[in-house]
Short mmCIF file of C-alpha atoms in Angstrom, two decimals:
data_model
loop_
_atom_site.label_atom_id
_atom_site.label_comp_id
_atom_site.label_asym_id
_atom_site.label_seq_id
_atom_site.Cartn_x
_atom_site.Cartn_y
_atom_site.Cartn_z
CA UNK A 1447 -12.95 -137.02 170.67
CA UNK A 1448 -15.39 -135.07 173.12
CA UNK A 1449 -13.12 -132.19 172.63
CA UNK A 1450 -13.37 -132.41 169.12
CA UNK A 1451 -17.29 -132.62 169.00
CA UNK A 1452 -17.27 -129.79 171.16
CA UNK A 1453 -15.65 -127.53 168.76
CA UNK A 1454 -17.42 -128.58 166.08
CA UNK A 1455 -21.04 -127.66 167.59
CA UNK A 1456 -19.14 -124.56 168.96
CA UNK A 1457 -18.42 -124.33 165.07
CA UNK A 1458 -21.87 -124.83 163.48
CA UNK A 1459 -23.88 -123.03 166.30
CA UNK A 1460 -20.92 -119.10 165.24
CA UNK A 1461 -21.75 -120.38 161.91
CA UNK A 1462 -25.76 -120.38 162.01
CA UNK A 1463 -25.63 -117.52 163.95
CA UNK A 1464 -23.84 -115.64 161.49
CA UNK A 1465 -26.20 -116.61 159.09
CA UNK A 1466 -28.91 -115.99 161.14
CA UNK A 1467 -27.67 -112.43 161.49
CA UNK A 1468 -27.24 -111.69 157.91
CA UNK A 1469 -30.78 -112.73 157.01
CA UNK A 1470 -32.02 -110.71 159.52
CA UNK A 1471 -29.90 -107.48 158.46
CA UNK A 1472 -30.79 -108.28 154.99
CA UNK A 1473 -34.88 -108.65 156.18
CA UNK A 1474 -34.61 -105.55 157.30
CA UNK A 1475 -32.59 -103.67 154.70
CA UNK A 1476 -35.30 -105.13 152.13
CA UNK A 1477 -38.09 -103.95 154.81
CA UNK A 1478 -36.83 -100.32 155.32
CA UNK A 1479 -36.88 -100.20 151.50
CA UNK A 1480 -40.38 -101.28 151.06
CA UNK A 1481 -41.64 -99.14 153.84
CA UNK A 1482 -39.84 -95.76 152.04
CA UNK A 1483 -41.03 -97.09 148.82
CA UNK A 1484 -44.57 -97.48 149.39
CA UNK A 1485 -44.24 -93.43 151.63
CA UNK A 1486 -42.75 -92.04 148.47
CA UNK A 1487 -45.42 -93.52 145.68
CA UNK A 1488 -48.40 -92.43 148.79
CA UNK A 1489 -47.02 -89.18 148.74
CA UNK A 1490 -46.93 -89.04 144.59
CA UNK A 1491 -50.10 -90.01 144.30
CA UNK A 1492 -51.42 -87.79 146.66
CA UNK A 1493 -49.63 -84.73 145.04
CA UNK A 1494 -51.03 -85.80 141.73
CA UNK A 1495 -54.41 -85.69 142.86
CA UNK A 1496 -54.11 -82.11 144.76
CA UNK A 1497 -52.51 -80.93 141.82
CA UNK A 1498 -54.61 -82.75 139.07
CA UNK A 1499 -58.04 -82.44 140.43
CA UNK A 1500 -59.23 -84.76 137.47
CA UNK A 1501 -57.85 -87.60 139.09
CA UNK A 1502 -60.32 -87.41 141.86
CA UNK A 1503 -63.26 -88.05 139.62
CA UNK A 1504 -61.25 -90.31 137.73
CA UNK A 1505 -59.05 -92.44 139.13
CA UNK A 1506 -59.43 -92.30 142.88
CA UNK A 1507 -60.71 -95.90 142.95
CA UNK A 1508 -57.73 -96.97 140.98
CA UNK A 1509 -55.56 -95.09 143.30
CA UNK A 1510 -57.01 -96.11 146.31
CA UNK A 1511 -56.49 -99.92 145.55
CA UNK A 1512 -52.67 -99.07 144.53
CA UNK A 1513 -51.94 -97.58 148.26
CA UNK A 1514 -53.88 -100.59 149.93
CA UNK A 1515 -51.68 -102.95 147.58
CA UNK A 1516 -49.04 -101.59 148.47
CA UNK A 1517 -49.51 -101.29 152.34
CA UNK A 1518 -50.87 -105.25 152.22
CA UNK A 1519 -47.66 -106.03 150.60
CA UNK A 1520 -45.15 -104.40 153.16
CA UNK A 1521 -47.49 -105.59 155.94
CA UNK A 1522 -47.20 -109.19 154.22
CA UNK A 1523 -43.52 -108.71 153.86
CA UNK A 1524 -43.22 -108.15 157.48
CA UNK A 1525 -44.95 -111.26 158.23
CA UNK A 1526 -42.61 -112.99 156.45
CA UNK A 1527 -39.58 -111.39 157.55
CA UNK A 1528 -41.28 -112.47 160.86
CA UNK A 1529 -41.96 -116.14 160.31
CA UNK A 1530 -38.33 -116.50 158.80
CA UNK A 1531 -36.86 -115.03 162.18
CA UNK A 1532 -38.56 -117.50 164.07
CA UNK A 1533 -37.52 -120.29 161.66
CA UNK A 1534 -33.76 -119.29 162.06
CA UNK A 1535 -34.11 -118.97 165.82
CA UNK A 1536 -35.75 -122.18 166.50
CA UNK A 1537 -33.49 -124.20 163.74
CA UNK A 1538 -30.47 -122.91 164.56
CA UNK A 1539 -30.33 -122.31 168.44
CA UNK A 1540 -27.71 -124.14 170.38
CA UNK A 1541 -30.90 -126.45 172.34
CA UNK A 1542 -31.75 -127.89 168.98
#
């Protein structure tokens, strides 16, 4: 019966940390894809406005608050990515 237990936990604790591996991968796929995103729209918008100098009297305000959105939303997604880490860690280690 011990025996049998034993596997089990040895079961559950390859299982979790399979799943805690995917989540992770996935975390960071979703990250990297953020981070390039937000480069490439930065690197738009700051074409457009060398190239459109209208846009600087117009818009810059508007522009401005896009790029901080965006860079408070991949540094929020990071957080998160973060937090869930430590969620699968502490959950699913072998102690607990």
């Amino acid at each position: 019966m011990e025996g049998e237990a034993s596997r089990h936990d040895s079961f559950n604790a390859d299982r979790y940390e399979r799943l805690f591996s995917d989540v992770n991968y996935y975390g960071l796929i979703n990250l990297a894809t953020i981070k390039e995103l937000e480069s490439s729209i930065k690197d738009r918008l700051y074409k457009s406005i060398k190239t459109h100098p209208v846009l600087v009297d117009e818009g810059r305000m508007e522009i401005e608050m896009l790029v901080e959105g965006i860079a408070n939303a991949t540094q929020k997604y990071e957080q998160i990515l973060q937090r869930q880490n430590e969620y699968y860690k502490r959950k699913h280690s072998p102690t607990s």
